[in-house]
PDB file of C-alpha atoms and ligand atoms in Angstrom:
ATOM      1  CA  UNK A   1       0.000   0.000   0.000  1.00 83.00           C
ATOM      2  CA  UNK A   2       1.407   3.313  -0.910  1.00 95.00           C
ATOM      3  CA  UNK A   3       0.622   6.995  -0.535  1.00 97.00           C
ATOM      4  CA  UNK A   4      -0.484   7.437  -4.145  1.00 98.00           C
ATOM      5  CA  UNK A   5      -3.014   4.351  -3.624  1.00 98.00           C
ATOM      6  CA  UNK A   6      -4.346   5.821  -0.500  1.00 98.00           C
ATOM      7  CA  UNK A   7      -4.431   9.470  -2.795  1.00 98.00           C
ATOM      8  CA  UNK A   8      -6.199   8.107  -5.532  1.00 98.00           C
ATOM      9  CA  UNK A   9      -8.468   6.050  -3.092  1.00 98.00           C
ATOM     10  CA  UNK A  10      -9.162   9.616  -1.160  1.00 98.00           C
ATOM     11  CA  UNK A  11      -9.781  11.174  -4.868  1.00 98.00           C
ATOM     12  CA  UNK A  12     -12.346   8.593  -5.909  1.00 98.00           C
ATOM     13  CA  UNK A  13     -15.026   8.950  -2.524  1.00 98.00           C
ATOM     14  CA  UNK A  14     -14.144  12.692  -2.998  1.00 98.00           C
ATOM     15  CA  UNK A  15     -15.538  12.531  -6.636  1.00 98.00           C
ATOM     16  CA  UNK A  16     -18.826  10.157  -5.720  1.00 98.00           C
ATOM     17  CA  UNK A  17     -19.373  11.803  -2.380  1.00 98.00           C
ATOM     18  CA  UNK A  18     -18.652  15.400  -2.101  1.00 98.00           C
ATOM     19  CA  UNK A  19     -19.883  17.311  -4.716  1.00 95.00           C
ATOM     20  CA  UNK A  20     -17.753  20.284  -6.569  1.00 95.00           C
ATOM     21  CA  UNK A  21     -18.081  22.910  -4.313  1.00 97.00           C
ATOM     22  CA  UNK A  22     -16.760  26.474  -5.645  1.00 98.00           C
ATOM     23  CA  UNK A  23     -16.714  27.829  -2.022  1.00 98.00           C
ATOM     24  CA  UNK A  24     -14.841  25.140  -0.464  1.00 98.00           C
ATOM     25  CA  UNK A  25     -12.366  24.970  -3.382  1.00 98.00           C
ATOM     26  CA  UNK A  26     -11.921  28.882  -3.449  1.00 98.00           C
ATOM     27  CA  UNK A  27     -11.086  28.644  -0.030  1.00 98.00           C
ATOM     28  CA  UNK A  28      -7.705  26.119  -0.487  1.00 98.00           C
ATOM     29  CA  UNK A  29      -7.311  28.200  -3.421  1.00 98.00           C
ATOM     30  CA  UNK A  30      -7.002  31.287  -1.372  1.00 98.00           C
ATOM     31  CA  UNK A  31      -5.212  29.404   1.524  1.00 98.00           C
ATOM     32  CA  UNK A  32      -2.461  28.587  -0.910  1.00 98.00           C
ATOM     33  CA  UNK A  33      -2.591  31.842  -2.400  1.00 98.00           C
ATOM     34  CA  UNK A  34      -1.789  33.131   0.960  1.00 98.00           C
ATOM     35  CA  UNK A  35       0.961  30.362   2.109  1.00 98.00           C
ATOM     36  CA  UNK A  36      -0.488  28.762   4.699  1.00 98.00           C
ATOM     37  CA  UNK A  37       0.377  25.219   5.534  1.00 98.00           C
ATOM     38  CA  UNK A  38      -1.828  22.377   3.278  1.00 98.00           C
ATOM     39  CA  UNK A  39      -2.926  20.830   6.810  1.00 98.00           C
ATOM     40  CA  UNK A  40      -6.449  21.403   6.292  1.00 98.00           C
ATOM     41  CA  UNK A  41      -8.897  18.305   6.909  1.00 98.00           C
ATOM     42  CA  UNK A  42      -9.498  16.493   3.796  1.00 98.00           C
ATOM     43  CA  UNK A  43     -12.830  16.872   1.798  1.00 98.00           C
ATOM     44  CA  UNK A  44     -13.945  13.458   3.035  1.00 98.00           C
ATOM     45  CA  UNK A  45     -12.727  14.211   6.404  1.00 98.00           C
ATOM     46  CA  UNK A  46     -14.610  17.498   6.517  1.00 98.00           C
ATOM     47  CA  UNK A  47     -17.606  16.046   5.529  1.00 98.00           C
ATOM     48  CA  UNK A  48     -17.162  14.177   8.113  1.00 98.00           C
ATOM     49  CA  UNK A  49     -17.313  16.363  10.582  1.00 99.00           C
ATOM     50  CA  UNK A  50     -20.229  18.174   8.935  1.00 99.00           C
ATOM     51  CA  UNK A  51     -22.432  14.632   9.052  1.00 99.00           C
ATOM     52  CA  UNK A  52     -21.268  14.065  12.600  1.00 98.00           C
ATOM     53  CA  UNK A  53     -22.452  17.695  13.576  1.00 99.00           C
ATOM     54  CA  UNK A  54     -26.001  16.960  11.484  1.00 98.00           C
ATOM     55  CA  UNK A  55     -26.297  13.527  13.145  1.00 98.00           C
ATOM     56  CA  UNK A  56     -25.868  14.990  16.592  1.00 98.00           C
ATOM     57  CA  UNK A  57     -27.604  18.235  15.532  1.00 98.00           C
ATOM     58  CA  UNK A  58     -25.027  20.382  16.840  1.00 99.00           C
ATOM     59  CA  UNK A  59     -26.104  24.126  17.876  1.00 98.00           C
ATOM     60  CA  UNK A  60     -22.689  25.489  19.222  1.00 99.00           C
ATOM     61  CA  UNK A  61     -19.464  24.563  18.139  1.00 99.00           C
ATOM     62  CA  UNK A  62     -15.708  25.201  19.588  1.00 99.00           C
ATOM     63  CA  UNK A  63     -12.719  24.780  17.246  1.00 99.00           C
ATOM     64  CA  UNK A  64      -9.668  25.159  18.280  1.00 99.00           C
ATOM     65  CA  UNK A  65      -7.444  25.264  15.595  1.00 99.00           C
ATOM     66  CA  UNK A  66      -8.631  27.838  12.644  1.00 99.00           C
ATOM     67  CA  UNK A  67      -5.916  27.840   9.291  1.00 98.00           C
ATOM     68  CA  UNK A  68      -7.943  29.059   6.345  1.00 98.00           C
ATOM     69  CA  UNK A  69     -11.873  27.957   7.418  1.00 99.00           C
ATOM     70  CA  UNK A  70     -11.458  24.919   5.320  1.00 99.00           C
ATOM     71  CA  UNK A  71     -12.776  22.805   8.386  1.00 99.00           C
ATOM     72  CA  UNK A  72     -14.786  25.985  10.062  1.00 99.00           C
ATOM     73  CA  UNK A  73     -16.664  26.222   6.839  1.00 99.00           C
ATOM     74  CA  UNK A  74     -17.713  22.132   6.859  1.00 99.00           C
ATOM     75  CA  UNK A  75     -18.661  22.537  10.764  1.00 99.00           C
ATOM     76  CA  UNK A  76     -20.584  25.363  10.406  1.00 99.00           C
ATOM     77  CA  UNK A  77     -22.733  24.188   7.529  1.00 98.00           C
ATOM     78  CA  UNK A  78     -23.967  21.538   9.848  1.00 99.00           C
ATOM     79  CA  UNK A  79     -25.505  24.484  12.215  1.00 98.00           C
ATOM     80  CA  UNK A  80     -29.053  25.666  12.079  1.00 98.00           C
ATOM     81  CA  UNK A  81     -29.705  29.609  11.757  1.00 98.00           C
ATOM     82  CA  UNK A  82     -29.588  30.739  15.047  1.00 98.00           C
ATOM     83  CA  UNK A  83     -26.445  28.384  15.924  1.00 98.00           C
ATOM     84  CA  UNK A  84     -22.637  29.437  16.772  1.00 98.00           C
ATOM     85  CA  UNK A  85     -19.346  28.314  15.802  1.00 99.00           C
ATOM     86  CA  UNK A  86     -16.196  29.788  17.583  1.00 99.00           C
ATOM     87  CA  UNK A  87     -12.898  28.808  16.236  1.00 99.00           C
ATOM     88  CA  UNK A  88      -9.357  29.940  17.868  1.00 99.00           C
ATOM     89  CA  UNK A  89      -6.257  30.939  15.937  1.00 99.00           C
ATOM     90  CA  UNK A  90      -3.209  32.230  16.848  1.00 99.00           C
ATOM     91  CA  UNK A  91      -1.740  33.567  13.641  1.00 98.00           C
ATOM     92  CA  UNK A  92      -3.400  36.572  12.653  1.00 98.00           C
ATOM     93  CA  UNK A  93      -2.620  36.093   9.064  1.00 98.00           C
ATOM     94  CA  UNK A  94      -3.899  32.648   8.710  1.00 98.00           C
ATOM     95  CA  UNK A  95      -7.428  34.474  10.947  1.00 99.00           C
ATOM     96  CA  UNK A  96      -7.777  36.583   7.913  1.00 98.00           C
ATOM     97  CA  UNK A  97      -8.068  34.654   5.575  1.00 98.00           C
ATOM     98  CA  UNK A  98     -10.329  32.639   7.387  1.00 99.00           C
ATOM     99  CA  UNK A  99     -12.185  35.610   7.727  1.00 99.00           C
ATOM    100  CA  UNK A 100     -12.448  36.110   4.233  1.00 98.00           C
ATOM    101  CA  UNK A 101     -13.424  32.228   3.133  1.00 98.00           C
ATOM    102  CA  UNK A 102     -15.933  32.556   6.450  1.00 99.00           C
ATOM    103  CA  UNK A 103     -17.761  35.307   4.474  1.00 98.00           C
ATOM    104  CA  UNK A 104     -17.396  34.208   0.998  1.00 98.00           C
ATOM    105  CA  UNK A 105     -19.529  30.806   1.928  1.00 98.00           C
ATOM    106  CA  UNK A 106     -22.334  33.066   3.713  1.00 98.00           C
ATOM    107  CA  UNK A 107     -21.364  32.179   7.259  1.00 98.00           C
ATOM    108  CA  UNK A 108     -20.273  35.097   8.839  1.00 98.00           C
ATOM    109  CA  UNK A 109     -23.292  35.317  10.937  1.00 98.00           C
ATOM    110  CA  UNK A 110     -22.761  31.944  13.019  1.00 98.00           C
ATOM    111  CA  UNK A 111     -18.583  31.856  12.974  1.00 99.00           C
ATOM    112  CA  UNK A 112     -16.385  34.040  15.520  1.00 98.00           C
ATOM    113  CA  UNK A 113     -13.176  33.887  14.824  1.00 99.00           C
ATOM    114  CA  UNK A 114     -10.798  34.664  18.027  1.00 98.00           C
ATOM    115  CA  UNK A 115      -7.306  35.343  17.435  1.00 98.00           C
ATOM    116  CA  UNK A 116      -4.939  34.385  20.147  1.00 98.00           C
ATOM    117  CA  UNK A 117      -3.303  31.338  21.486  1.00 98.00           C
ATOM    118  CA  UNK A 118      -6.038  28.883  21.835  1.00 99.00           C
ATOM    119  CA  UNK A 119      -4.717  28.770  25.870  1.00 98.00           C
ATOM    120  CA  UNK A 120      -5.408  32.318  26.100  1.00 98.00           C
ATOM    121  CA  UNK A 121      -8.648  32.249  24.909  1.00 98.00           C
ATOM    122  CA  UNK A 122     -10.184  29.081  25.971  1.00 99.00           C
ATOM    123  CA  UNK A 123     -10.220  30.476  29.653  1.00 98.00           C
ATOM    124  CA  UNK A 124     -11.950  33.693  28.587  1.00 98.00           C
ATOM    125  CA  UNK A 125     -14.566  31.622  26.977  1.00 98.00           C
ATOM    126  CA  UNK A 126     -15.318  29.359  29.782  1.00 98.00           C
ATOM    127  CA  UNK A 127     -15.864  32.658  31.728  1.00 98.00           C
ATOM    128  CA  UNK A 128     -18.499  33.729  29.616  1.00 98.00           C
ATOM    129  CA  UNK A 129     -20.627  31.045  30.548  1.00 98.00           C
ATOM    130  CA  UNK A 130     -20.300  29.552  26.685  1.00 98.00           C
ATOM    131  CA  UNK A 131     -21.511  25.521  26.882  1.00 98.00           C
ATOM    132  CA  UNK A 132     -20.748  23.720  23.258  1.00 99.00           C
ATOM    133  CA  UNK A 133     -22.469  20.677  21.965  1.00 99.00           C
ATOM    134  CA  UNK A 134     -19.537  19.849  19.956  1.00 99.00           C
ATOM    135  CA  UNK A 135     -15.378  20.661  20.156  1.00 99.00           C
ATOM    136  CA  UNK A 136     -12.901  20.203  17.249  1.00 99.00           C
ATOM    137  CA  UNK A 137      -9.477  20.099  18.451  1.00 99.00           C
ATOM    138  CA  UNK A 138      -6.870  20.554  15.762  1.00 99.00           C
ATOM    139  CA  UNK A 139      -4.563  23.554  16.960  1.00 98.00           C
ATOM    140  CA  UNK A 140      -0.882  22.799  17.913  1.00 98.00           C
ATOM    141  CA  UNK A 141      -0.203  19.017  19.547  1.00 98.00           C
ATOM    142  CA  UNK A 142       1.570  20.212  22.024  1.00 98.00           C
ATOM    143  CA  UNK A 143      -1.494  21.420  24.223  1.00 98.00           C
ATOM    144  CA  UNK A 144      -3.560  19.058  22.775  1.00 98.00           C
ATOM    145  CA  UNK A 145      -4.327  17.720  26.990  1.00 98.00           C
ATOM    146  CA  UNK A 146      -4.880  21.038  27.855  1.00 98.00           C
ATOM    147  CA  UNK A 147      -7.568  21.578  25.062  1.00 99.00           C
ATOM    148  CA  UNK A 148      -9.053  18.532  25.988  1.00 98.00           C
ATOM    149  CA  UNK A 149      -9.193  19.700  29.520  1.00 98.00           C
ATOM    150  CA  UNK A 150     -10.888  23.061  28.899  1.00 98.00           C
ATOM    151  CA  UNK A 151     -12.989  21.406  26.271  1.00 98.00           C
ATOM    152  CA  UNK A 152     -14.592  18.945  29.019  1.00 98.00           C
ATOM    153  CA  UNK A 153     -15.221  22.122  31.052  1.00 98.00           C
ATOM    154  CA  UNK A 154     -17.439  23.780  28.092  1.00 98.00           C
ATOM    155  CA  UNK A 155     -19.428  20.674  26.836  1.00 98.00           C
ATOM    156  CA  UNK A 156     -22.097  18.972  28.805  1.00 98.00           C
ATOM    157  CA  UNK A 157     -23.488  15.694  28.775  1.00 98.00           C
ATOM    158  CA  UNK A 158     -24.476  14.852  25.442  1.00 98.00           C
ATOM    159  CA  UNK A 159     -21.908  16.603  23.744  1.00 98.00           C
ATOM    160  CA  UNK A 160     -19.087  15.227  21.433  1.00 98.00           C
ATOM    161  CA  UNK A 161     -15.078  15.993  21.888  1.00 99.00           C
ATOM    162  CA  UNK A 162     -13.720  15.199  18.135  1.00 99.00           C
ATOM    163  CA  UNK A 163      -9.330  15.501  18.112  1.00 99.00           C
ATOM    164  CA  UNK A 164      -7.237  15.319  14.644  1.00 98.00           C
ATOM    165  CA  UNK A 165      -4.151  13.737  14.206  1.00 98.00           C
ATOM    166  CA  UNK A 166      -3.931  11.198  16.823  1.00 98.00           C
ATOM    167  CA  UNK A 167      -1.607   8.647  15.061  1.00 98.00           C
ATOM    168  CA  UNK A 168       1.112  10.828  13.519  1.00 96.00           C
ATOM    169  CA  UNK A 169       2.255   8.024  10.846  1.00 97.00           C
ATOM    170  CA  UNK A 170       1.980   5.308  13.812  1.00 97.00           C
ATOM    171  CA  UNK A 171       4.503   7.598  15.997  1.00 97.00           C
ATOM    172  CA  UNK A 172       1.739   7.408  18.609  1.00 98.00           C
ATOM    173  CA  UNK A 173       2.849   3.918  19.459  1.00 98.00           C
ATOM    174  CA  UNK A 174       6.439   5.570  20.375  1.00 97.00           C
ATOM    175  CA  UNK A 175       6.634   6.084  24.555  1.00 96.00           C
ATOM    176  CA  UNK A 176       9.767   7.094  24.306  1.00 95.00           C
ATOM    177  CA  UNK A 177       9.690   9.429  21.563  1.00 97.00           C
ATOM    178  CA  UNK A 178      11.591  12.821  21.687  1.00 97.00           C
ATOM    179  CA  UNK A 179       8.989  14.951  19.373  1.00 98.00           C
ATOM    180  CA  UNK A 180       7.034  17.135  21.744  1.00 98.00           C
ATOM    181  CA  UNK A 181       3.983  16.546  18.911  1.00 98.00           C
ATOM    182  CA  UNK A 182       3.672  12.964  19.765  1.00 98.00           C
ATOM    183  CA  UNK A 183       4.291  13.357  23.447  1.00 98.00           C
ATOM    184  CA  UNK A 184       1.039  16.202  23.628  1.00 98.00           C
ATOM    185  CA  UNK A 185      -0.861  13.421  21.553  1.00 98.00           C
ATOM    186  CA  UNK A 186       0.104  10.367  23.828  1.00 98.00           C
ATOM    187  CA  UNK A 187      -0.880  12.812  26.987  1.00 98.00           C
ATOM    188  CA  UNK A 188      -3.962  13.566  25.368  1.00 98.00           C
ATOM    189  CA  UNK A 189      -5.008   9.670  24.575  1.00 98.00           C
ATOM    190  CA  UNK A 190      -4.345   8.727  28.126  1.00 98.00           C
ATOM    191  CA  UNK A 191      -6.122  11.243  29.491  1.00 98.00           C
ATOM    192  CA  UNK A 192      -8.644  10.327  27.172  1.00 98.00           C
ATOM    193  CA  UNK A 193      -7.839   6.437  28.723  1.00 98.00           C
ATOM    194  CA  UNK A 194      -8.596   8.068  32.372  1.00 98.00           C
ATOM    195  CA  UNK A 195     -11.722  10.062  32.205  1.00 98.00           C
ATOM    196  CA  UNK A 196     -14.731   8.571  33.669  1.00 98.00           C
ATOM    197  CA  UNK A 197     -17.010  11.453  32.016  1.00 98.00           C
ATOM    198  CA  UNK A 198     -16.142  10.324  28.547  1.00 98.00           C
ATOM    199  CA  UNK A 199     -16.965   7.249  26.614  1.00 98.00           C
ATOM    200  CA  UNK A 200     -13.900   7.204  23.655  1.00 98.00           C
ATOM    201  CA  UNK A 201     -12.574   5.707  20.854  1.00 98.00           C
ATOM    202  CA  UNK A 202      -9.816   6.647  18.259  1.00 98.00           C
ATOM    203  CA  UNK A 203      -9.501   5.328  14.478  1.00 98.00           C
ATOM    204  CA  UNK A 204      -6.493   5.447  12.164  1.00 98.00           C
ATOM    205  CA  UNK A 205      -7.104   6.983   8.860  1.00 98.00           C
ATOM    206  CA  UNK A 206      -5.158   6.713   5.486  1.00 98.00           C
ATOM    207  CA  UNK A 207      -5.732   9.130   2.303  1.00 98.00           C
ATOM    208  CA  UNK A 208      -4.821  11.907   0.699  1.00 98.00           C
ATOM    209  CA  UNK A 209      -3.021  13.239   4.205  1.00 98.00           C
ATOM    210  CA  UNK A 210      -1.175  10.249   4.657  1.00 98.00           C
ATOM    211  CA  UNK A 211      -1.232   7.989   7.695  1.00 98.00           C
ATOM    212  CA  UNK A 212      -3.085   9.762  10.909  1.00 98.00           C
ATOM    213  CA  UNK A 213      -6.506   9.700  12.646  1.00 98.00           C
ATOM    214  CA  UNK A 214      -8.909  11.186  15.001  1.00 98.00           C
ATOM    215  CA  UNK A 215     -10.218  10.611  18.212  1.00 98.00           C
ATOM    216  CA  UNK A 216     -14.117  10.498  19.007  1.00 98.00           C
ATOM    217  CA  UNK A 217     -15.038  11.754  23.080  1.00 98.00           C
ATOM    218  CA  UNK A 218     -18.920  11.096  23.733  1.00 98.00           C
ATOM    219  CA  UNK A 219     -19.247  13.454  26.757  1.00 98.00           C
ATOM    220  CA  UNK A 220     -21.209  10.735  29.044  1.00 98.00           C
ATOM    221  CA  UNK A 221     -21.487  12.827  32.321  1.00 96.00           C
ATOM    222  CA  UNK A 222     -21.515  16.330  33.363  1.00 89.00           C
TER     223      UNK A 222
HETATM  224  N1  SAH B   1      -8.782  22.895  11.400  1.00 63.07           N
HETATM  225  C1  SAH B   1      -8.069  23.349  10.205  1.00 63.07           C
HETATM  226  C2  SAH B   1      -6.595  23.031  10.284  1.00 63.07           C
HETATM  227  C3  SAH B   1      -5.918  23.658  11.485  1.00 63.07           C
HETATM  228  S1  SAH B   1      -4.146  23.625  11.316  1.00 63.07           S
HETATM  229  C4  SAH B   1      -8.670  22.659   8.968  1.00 63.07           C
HETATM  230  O1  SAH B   1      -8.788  21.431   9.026  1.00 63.07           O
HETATM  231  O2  SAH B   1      -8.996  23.324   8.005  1.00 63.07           O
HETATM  232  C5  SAH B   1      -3.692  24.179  12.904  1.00 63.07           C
HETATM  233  C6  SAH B   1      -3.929  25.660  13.151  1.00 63.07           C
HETATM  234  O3  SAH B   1      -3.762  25.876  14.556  1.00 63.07           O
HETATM  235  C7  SAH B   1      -2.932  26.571  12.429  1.00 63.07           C
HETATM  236  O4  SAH B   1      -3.598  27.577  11.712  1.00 63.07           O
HETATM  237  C8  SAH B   1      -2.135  27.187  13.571  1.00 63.07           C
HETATM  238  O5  SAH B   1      -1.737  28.529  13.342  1.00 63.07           O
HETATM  239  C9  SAH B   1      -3.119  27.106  14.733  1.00 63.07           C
HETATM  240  N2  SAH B   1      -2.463  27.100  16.046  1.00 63.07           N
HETATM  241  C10 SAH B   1      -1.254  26.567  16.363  1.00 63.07           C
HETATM  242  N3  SAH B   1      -0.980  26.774  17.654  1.00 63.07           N
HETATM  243  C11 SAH B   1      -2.035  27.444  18.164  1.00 63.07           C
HETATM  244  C12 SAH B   1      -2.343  27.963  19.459  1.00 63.07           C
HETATM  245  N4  SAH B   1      -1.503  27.816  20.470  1.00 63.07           N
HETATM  246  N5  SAH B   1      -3.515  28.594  19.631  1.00 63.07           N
HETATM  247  C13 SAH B   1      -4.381  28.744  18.597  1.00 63.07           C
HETATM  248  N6  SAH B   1      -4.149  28.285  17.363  1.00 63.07           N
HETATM  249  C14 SAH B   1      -2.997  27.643  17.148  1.00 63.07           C
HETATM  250  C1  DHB B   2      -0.289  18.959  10.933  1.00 63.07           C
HETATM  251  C2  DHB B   2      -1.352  19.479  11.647  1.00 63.07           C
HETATM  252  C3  DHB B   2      -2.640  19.026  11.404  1.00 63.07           C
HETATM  253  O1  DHB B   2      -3.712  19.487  12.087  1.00 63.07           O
HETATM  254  C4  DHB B   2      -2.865  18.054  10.447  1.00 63.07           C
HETATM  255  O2  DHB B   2      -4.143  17.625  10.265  1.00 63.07           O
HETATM  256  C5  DHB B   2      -1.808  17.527   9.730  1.00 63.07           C
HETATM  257  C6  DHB B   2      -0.525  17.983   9.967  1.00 63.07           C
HETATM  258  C7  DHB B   2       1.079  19.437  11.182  1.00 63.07           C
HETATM  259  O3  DHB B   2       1.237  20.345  12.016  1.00 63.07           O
HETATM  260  O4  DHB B   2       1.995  18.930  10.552  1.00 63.07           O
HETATM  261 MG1   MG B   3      -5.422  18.312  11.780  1.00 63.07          MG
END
């Protein structure tokens, strides 16, 4: 099995399952443009998300973890018209051209956009009183436990905790690993492991990203 399999695998769901979409596309088009990283979810992946928002029926959304929108824009299609969507980025430039994708697919009116390290922010938030039916966590790996801590503080029981990139190309496996990346994610999954208020499972995923996956947190008790 190689990458270019798992590509061309990724390529032909993409082409049955998620229809051309000129505002998605314009908005890796203008996240290129721009230079930021290619680390957005994949189409399948953000459909994903979107289905798992419908399914639950999602009315507030945290993600943590902004780039260009790609994923903002596939979470907050899932919300109905009075629903909200806040999303955390640190790098300013990367924020405005979120900004601009945000209002180029019509959904300005449900996404805030907070720029600042996610660690910053997240306790703000919480002191607002905001509750979220649904978290995204796909900032920096690093803090990745301490995202998942403040997340279980802002969802209830009910909610669902979704985390990217839990498998790193099978580094995960790796206790004694040096990269600070693998060591947040490892923190993160035991945690995971420990907490009685969450019911969780993690799958590994292969496509057009390469070798990863992404952990699923059913938020069990308050
Ligand atoms: N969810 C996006 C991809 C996010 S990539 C998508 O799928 O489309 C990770 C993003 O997290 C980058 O834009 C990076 O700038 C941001 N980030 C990294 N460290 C952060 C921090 N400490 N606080 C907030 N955002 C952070
Ligand atoms: C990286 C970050 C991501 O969120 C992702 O999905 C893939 C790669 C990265 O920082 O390399
Ligand atoms: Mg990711």
């Amino acid at each position: 099995m190689s990458q270019e399999q798992w590509t061309a695998v990724d390529q032909y769901f993409t082409n049955l399952l998620v229809p051309a979409d000129a505002v998605l596309e314009e908005a890796l088009r203008a996240s290129d443009a721009a230079g930021l990283p290619q680390i957005n979810v994949a189409p399948n992946q953000g459909k994903l998300l979107m289905l798992l928002a419908q399914v639950h029926q999602s009315r507030t959304i945290l993600e943590i973890g902004t780039l260009g929108g790609y994923s903002t824009i596939w979470l907050a299609r899932a919300l109905p018209s009075d629903g909200h969507l806040i999303t955390l980025e640190i790098n300013p430039t990367h924020a405005e051209v979120a900004r601009k994708n945000i209002e180029r697919a019509g959904l300005s009116s449900l996404v805030e956009i907070r720029i600042g390290s996610a660690l910053d922010n997240l306790p703000k938030i919480a002191a607002e009183g905001h509750k979220f039916d649904l978290v995204f966590i796909d900032a920096d790996k690093v803090n990745t436990p301490d995202y998942f801590s403040w997340a279980l503080k802002m969802t209830h029981r009910g909610s669902l905790i979704i985390c990217d990139n839990v498998v790193r190309k099978g580094g995960v496996i790796e206790a004694g690993t040096d990269d600070p990346n693998i060591q947040g994610i490892r923190r993160f999954n035991e945690l995971l492991a420990a907490e009685p208020r969450v019911s969780a499972t993690a799958i590994q995923t292969v496509g057009v990203k390469g070798y990863d996956g992404f952990a699923l947190a059913y938020v069990v008790a308050d």
